[in-house]
Short mmCIF file of C-alpha atoms and ligand atoms in Angstrom, two decimals:
data_model
loop_
_atom_site.label_atom_id
_atom_site.label_comp_id
_atom_site.label_asym_id
_atom_site.label_seq_id
_atom_site.Cartn_x
_atom_site.Cartn_y
_atom_site.Cartn_z
CA UNK A 1 115.69 120.11 77.89
CA UNK A 2 112.87 122.44 77.08
CA UNK A 3 112.09 125.48 75.04
CA UNK A 4 108.67 127.05 75.01
CA UNK A 5 107.40 124.73 72.30
CA UNK A 6 109.50 121.59 72.71
CA UNK A 7 110.18 119.37 75.67
CA UNK A 8 112.67 116.48 75.70
CA UNK A 9 112.52 113.95 78.50
CA UNK A 10 114.30 110.79 79.44
CA UNK A 11 112.00 108.02 78.14
CA UNK A 12 109.28 107.56 80.78
CA UNK A 13 107.84 104.37 82.28
CA UNK A 14 104.26 103.47 83.09
CA UNK A 15 104.16 101.89 86.53
CA UNK A 16 100.55 100.62 86.21
CA UNK A 17 98.80 99.57 83.02
CA UNK A 18 96.23 97.02 81.82
CA UNK A 19 97.27 95.58 78.46
CA UNK A 20 94.57 92.84 78.35
CA UNK A 21 94.93 89.86 76.02
CA UNK A 22 94.07 88.63 72.51
CA UNK A 23 92.65 91.17 70.05
CA UNK A 24 92.44 93.88 72.69
CA UNK A 25 96.11 93.39 73.58
CA UNK A 26 97.08 93.74 69.93
CA UNK A 27 94.97 96.89 69.63
CA UNK A 28 96.22 98.71 72.73
CA UNK A 29 99.75 97.54 73.57
CA UNK A 30 101.47 99.48 70.74
CA UNK A 31 100.31 102.78 72.29
CA UNK A 32 102.02 102.01 75.58
CA UNK A 33 105.16 100.68 73.88
CA UNK A 34 105.42 103.82 71.77
CA UNK A 35 105.51 106.15 74.75
CA UNK A 36 107.12 104.19 77.54
CA UNK A 37 110.34 102.27 78.05
CA UNK A 38 108.81 99.88 80.56
CA UNK A 39 105.39 99.20 81.98
CA UNK A 40 104.19 97.34 85.04
CA UNK A 41 101.55 95.10 83.51
CA UNK A 42 98.52 94.31 85.63
CA UNK A 43 97.70 90.60 86.00
CA UNK A 44 93.87 90.81 86.12
CA UNK A 45 93.24 88.71 83.03
CA UNK A 46 90.57 86.02 82.94
CA UNK A 47 91.93 83.76 84.37
CA UNK A 48 94.44 85.93 86.25
CA UNK A 49 98.23 85.69 86.05
CA UNK A 50 99.02 83.77 89.22
CA UNK A 51 102.00 81.60 88.32
CA UNK A 52 105.46 82.06 86.88
CA UNK A 53 104.42 80.03 83.82
CA UNK A 54 101.37 82.28 83.29
CA UNK A 55 103.57 85.35 83.45
CA UNK A 56 106.20 84.00 81.06
CA UNK A 57 103.48 83.09 78.54
CA UNK A 58 101.70 86.44 78.93
CA UNK A 59 104.96 88.38 78.52
CA UNK A 60 105.56 86.48 75.28
CA UNK A 61 102.04 87.33 74.02
CA UNK A 62 102.65 91.01 74.81
CA UNK A 63 105.92 91.07 72.88
CA UNK A 64 104.31 89.22 69.97
CA UNK A 65 101.50 91.80 69.90
CA UNK A 66 103.94 94.64 69.25
CA UNK A 67 105.29 95.69 65.85
CA UNK A 68 108.66 93.98 65.42
CA UNK A 69 108.38 92.69 68.98
CA UNK A 70 108.42 96.19 70.47
CA UNK A 71 112.12 97.00 70.46
CA UNK A 72 112.93 99.38 73.29
CA UNK A 73 109.91 98.34 75.36
CA UNK A 74 110.01 95.98 78.31
CA UNK A 75 106.84 94.63 79.93
CA UNK A 76 107.36 94.07 83.66
CA UNK A 77 105.15 91.30 84.96
CA UNK A 78 103.14 91.09 88.17
CA UNK A 79 101.62 88.22 90.10
CA UNK A 80 97.93 88.35 91.04
CA UNK A 81 97.69 87.50 94.72
CA UNK A 82 94.96 85.15 95.91
CA UNK A 83 94.16 83.73 99.34
CA UNK A 84 96.31 80.72 98.45
CA UNK A 85 99.42 82.35 96.94
CA UNK A 86 102.45 80.32 97.97
CA UNK A 87 105.30 82.50 99.33
CA UNK A 88 107.97 80.13 97.96
CA UNK A 89 106.52 80.13 94.44
CA UNK A 90 106.18 83.91 94.49
CA UNK A 91 109.76 84.35 95.71
CA UNK A 92 111.00 81.95 93.02
CA UNK A 93 109.26 84.04 90.33
CA UNK A 94 110.87 87.18 91.69
CA UNK A 95 114.32 85.55 91.91
CA UNK A 96 113.97 84.44 88.28
CA UNK A 97 113.34 88.02 87.24
CA UNK A 98 109.88 87.16 85.89
CA UNK A 99 107.78 88.86 88.56
CA UNK A 100 108.75 92.45 89.27
CA UNK A 101 106.00 92.87 91.86
CA UNK A 102 102.82 91.29 93.23
CA UNK A 103 99.39 92.88 92.92
CA UNK A 104 96.84 92.89 95.67
CA UNK A 105 93.24 93.26 94.56
CA UNK A 106 90.80 93.03 97.44
CA UNK A 107 88.24 90.48 96.16
CA UNK A 108 85.41 92.30 94.43
CA UNK A 109 87.05 95.74 94.44
CA UNK A 110 87.29 96.17 90.67
CA UNK A 111 87.36 94.57 87.21
CA UNK A 112 88.38 90.87 87.35
CA UNK A 113 89.16 90.95 91.06
CA UNK A 114 86.77 88.12 91.98
CA UNK A 115 89.67 85.77 92.72
CA UNK A 116 91.53 88.44 94.71
CA UNK A 117 92.27 88.46 98.40
CA UNK A 118 89.32 88.03 100.77
CA UNK A 119 91.26 88.32 104.02
CA UNK A 120 94.54 90.19 104.28
CA UNK A 121 95.43 88.33 107.46
CA UNK A 122 95.80 85.14 105.41
CA UNK A 123 98.67 86.60 103.44
CA UNK A 124 101.00 87.73 106.20
CA UNK A 125 103.48 84.96 105.34
CA UNK A 126 103.50 86.19 101.75
CA UNK A 127 104.01 89.82 102.83
CA UNK A 128 106.81 88.80 105.19
CA UNK A 129 108.59 86.90 102.44
CA UNK A 130 108.18 89.85 100.08
CA UNK A 131 109.74 92.09 102.70
CA UNK A 132 112.74 89.77 103.07
CA UNK A 133 113.40 89.70 99.34
CA UNK A 134 112.50 93.35 98.66
CA UNK A 135 109.61 92.52 96.32
CA UNK A 136 107.13 95.40 95.95
CA UNK A 137 103.47 94.92 96.84
CA UNK A 138 101.16 96.90 94.57
CA UNK A 139 97.88 97.68 96.25
CA UNK A 140 94.43 98.46 94.91
CA UNK A 141 93.50 100.50 97.95
CA UNK A 142 89.75 100.27 98.36
CA UNK A 143 87.61 98.42 100.86
CA UNK A 144 84.80 96.40 99.37
CA UNK A 145 82.20 96.59 102.15
CA UNK A 146 78.87 97.43 100.54
CA UNK A 147 78.02 99.69 103.47
CA UNK A 148 81.01 101.97 102.87
CA UNK A 149 80.18 104.82 100.49
CA UNK A 150 81.96 104.29 97.17
CA UNK A 151 83.64 107.71 97.43
CA UNK A 152 85.06 106.83 100.88
CA UNK A 153 86.48 103.42 100.03
CA UNK A 154 90.06 104.58 99.55
CA UNK A 155 90.23 106.64 102.74
CA UNK A 156 88.66 103.81 104.76
CA UNK A 157 91.11 101.32 103.22
CA UNK A 158 94.05 103.44 104.36
CA UNK A 159 92.76 103.54 107.94
CA UNK A 160 91.39 100.05 108.28
CA UNK A 161 93.67 97.95 106.07
CA UNK A 162 96.83 99.69 104.85
CA UNK A 163 98.00 101.32 108.05
CA UNK A 164 97.57 98.12 110.10
CA UNK A 165 99.32 96.13 107.34
CA UNK A 166 102.36 98.42 107.28
CA UNK A 167 102.48 98.32 111.09
CA UNK A 168 102.27 94.51 111.08
CA UNK A 169 104.87 94.02 108.38
CA UNK A 170 107.53 96.67 108.93
CA UNK A 171 109.85 97.13 105.99
CA UNK A 172 107.32 96.03 103.36
CA UNK A 173 107.88 97.94 100.14
CA UNK A 174 104.48 98.94 98.82
CA UNK A 175 102.83 101.12 96.21
CA UNK A 176 99.38 102.52 96.78
CA UNK A 177 98.12 102.44 93.22
CA UNK A 178 96.15 105.13 91.40
CA UNK A 179 95.54 107.35 94.41
CA UNK A 180 92.48 109.57 94.21
CA UNK A 181 92.24 111.45 97.50
CA UNK A 182 93.96 114.10 99.58
CA UNK A 183 93.86 111.48 102.35
CA UNK A 184 96.10 109.19 100.29
CA UNK A 185 98.46 112.04 99.43
CA UNK A 186 98.84 112.90 103.11
CA UNK A 187 99.22 109.29 104.16
CA UNK A 188 101.97 108.56 101.63
CA UNK A 189 103.80 111.74 102.60
CA UNK A 190 103.57 110.81 106.24
CA UNK A 191 105.29 107.47 105.68
CA UNK A 192 108.56 108.73 104.37
CA UNK A 193 110.31 108.89 107.70
CA UNK A 194 107.95 106.76 109.68
CA UNK A 195 108.82 103.23 108.61
CA UNK A 196 111.69 101.06 107.54
CA UNK A 197 110.01 100.20 104.28
CA UNK A 198 108.91 102.61 101.70
CA UNK A 199 105.54 103.52 100.40
CA UNK A 200 105.11 105.02 96.96
CA UNK A 201 102.00 105.98 95.03
CA UNK A 202 101.07 106.08 91.38
CA UNK A 203 98.87 108.85 90.01
CA UNK A 204 96.86 108.54 86.80
CA UNK A 205 96.47 111.30 84.23
CA UNK A 206 92.69 111.11 84.35
CA UNK A 207 92.53 111.66 88.11
CA UNK A 208 94.59 114.81 87.57
CA UNK A 209 92.11 116.01 84.94
CA UNK A 210 88.58 115.07 86.00
CA UNK A 211 86.68 115.23 89.24
CA UNK A 212 83.50 113.31 89.98
CA UNK A 213 81.29 115.88 88.28
CA UNK A 214 82.67 114.64 84.96
CA UNK A 215 80.85 111.34 85.47
CA UNK A 216 77.49 113.16 85.52
CA UNK A 217 78.10 116.11 83.20
CA UNK A 218 74.81 116.63 81.32
CA UNK A 219 74.01 112.91 81.67
CA UNK A 220 75.76 109.72 82.65
CA UNK A 221 79.28 109.57 81.18
CA UNK A 222 80.47 105.96 81.25
CA UNK A 223 83.85 106.81 79.74
CA UNK A 224 84.66 108.79 82.88
CA UNK A 225 83.93 105.88 85.16
CA UNK A 226 86.88 104.02 86.63
CA UNK A 227 87.94 102.59 89.96
CA UNK A 228 88.85 104.10 92.25
CA UNK A 229 86.17 106.51 91.09
CA UNK A 230 87.13 110.18 90.65
CA UNK A 231 86.50 112.24 93.77
CA UNK A 232 85.59 115.87 94.46
CA UNK A 233 87.57 118.83 93.19
CA UNK A 234 89.56 119.35 96.41
CA UNK A 235 91.03 115.87 95.94
CA UNK A 236 91.93 116.52 92.31
CA UNK A 237 93.77 119.66 93.40
CA UNK A 238 95.67 117.70 96.07
CA UNK A 239 96.68 115.11 93.46
CA UNK A 240 97.91 117.79 91.05
CA UNK A 241 99.95 119.34 93.83
CA UNK A 242 101.43 115.94 94.77
CA UNK A 243 102.29 114.95 91.20
CA UNK A 244 103.99 118.25 90.45
CA UNK A 245 105.69 118.57 93.86
CA UNK A 246 108.90 116.80 92.92
CA UNK A 247 108.45 114.43 95.89
CA UNK A 248 109.90 111.11 94.72
CA UNK A 249 107.26 108.85 96.29
CA UNK A 250 104.71 110.06 93.71
CA UNK A 251 105.21 108.67 90.22
CA UNK A 252 103.46 107.96 86.94
CA UNK A 253 101.01 105.08 86.52
CA UNK A 254 98.35 105.54 83.87
CA UNK A 255 95.99 102.75 84.94
CA UNK A 256 94.99 102.78 81.27
CA UNK A 257 92.21 100.15 81.37
CA UNK A 258 90.48 99.62 78.02
CA UNK A 259 86.99 98.20 77.71
CA UNK A 260 85.08 98.00 74.47
CA UNK A 261 82.56 100.75 73.88
CA UNK A 262 79.67 98.31 74.25
CA UNK A 263 80.92 97.17 77.66
CA UNK A 264 81.25 100.79 78.86
CA UNK A 265 77.96 102.07 77.44
CA UNK A 266 75.81 99.44 79.11
CA UNK A 267 73.24 99.08 81.88
CA UNK A 268 76.13 97.97 84.11
CA UNK A 269 79.13 99.60 82.49
CA UNK A 270 82.68 98.42 83.19
CA UNK A 271 85.11 100.50 85.23
CA UNK A 272 88.21 101.65 83.41
CA UNK A 273 89.54 104.62 81.45
CA UNK A 274 91.68 104.10 78.34
CA UNK A 275 94.35 106.79 78.32
CA UNK A 276 97.26 105.00 76.63
CA UNK A 277 97.07 106.72 73.19
CA UNK A 278 97.84 110.15 74.67
CA UNK A 279 99.00 109.35 78.18
CA UNK A 280 102.20 111.35 78.17
CA UNK A 281 100.49 114.26 76.42
CA UNK A 282 97.80 114.32 79.12
CA UNK A 283 100.36 114.43 81.92
CA UNK A 284 102.35 117.07 80.08
CA UNK A 285 99.26 119.21 79.75
CA UNK A 286 98.66 119.00 83.50
CA UNK A 287 102.26 119.85 84.40
CA UNK A 288 102.17 122.73 81.92
CA UNK A 289 98.95 124.09 83.44
CA UNK A 290 100.56 123.88 86.87
CA UNK A 291 103.67 125.74 85.66
CA UNK A 292 105.68 122.64 86.54
CA UNK A 293 107.05 121.26 83.26
CA UNK A 294 110.43 121.12 84.95
CA UNK A 295 109.06 118.54 87.38
CA UNK A 296 107.64 116.21 84.72
CA UNK A 297 110.79 114.19 84.07
CA UNK A 298 111.20 113.23 87.71
CA UNK A 299 107.59 112.09 87.98
CA UNK A 300 107.48 110.33 84.62
CA UNK A 301 110.99 108.97 84.11
CA UNK A 302 112.98 108.90 87.35
CA UNK A 303 111.15 108.36 90.65
CA UNK A 304 109.35 105.16 89.71
CA UNK A 305 112.53 103.49 88.47
CA UNK A 306 114.33 104.56 91.62
CA UNK A 307 111.55 103.19 93.78
CA UNK A 308 111.73 99.83 92.00
CA UNK A 309 115.54 99.86 92.10
CA UNK A 310 115.79 99.74 88.31
CA UNK A 311 118.12 101.73 86.05
CA UNK A 312 116.78 104.83 84.35
CA UNK A 313 115.96 104.52 80.65
CA UNK A 314 118.65 105.77 78.34
CA UNK A 315 116.41 106.93 75.47
CA UNK A 316 114.67 110.26 75.13
CA UNK A 317 111.23 111.35 73.91
CA UNK A 318 110.30 114.75 72.57
CA UNK A 319 106.98 116.50 72.89
CA UNK A 320 105.99 119.46 70.79
CA UNK A 321 103.25 121.99 71.24
CA UNK A 322 100.56 121.70 68.65
CA UNK A 323 97.71 119.44 69.57
CA UNK A 324 97.44 115.77 70.43
CA UNK A 325 96.80 112.88 68.11
CA UNK A 326 93.16 112.60 67.10
CA UNK A 327 90.85 110.98 69.63
CA UNK A 328 89.27 108.52 67.23
CA UNK A 329 88.06 105.20 68.64
CA UNK A 330 90.72 102.49 68.46
CA UNK A 331 89.50 99.45 66.54
CA UNK A 332 89.70 96.03 68.13
CA UNK A 333 89.75 93.21 65.59
CA UNK A 334 86.53 91.33 65.37
CA UNK A 335 84.82 92.90 68.31
CA UNK A 336 84.47 96.66 68.22
CA UNK A 337 86.36 99.65 69.46
CA UNK A 338 87.71 101.44 72.52
CA UNK A 339 87.31 105.15 73.08
CA UNK A 340 90.40 106.98 74.31
CA UNK A 341 90.13 109.37 77.23
CA UNK A 342 91.43 112.31 75.19
CA UNK A 343 88.59 112.03 72.62
CA UNK A 344 87.01 115.47 72.33
CA UNK A 345 89.53 117.06 74.68
CA UNK A 346 91.78 120.03 73.98
CA UNK A 347 95.40 119.13 74.53
CA UNK A 348 98.34 121.36 73.79
CA UNK A 349 101.12 118.77 73.46
CA UNK A 350 101.95 115.98 71.07
CA UNK A 351 104.58 113.25 71.31
CA UNK A 352 106.83 113.38 68.29
CA UNK A 353 107.21 110.16 66.32
CA UNK A 354 110.60 108.54 65.84
CA UNK A 355 110.57 109.64 62.21
CA UNK A 356 109.93 113.27 63.18
CA UNK A 357 112.74 113.11 65.71
CA UNK A 358 115.17 111.76 63.16
CA UNK A 359 114.30 114.36 60.52
C1 NCD B 425 90.73 98.31 85.93
C2 NCD B 425 90.40 97.29 84.83
O1 NCD B 425 89.49 97.54 84.05
O2 NCD B 425 91.08 96.26 84.77
N1 NCD B 425 89.66 99.24 86.02
C3 NCD B 425 89.74 100.50 86.51
O3 NCD B 425 88.69 101.15 86.61
N2 NCD B 425 90.87 101.04 86.86
C4 NCD B 425 91.00 97.61 87.21
C5 NCD B 425 91.64 98.50 88.25
O4 NCD B 425 92.81 98.87 88.14
O5 NCD B 425 90.95 98.85 89.21
ZN1 ZN B 426 94.50 99.30 87.33
#
């Protein structure tokens, strides 16, 4: 339902988020739980979430970090794949309903990926088992070769790694996470009739909003640095077109990835953009600018759930025109603060609180 200044949507889900652990978890998780019904929680903790027991314990810590245990929010857990992941153990975690998906980080591609996969060929038995049981493989789609230009790493991954993988393991259900290029948009589109399996893609709010110039605007801007890194404007336009197209293989995944200010503003700053406090507002702004508010619910609340074979959320959220929440740094107990992506940004929409909705 929408009028010119209100928009009501089925409660959305975030199909890719980093909630971290400890004090950071307590600081950031309530933002995600406030906006989304479910979230696919990334397993790149230190040490990573590689076993069913790790995932059960981490899920408990997430729920404990939320006010009143986060009623109405369900964290969906993922298994961090390594070169030695055991297909039977992974399948058991999926059968138990603990693992919703498995995450493939090429070793060295991004934050806390050191223990990730060094050789995709070693995991074919895992991918085959996942195909048999219908378990989704979530892919950080970048090659790690130092000789490949950082802006080309996604496109090269699609050619050199993803396409051969999907040819080798027909029927594998996969999500190319946080796509950043027109190449990825075209590749995902091209799969829809081509293979037995299905390939989806998540798109972040920040990749719909910034291009790579934002990283260098008037000086080095560490809060605009994430992986995959933002690309040129033509790619941003392709992503906006894909997200607002109504094609069901493109769905919402914030990749909200908080790092403390000191870790971002450093000689070797961490990759990751923290968008959780205004994630839905940021997407709404983009869809509004594209004249596509009518397409937002599919992207945010329907296509991801359908891809994962999960029921749609029953609840609703309402957005109102009138400016986002403030973009103040979010305090992390004991250790500092995280700066949200919307700090200093003009945004026209605001998620109404439960109290406002009731009144
Ligand atoms: C993520 C993180 O910080 O965990 N960083 C990022 O830039 N997106 C890891 C990831 O998803 O690549
Ligand atoms: Zn991520």
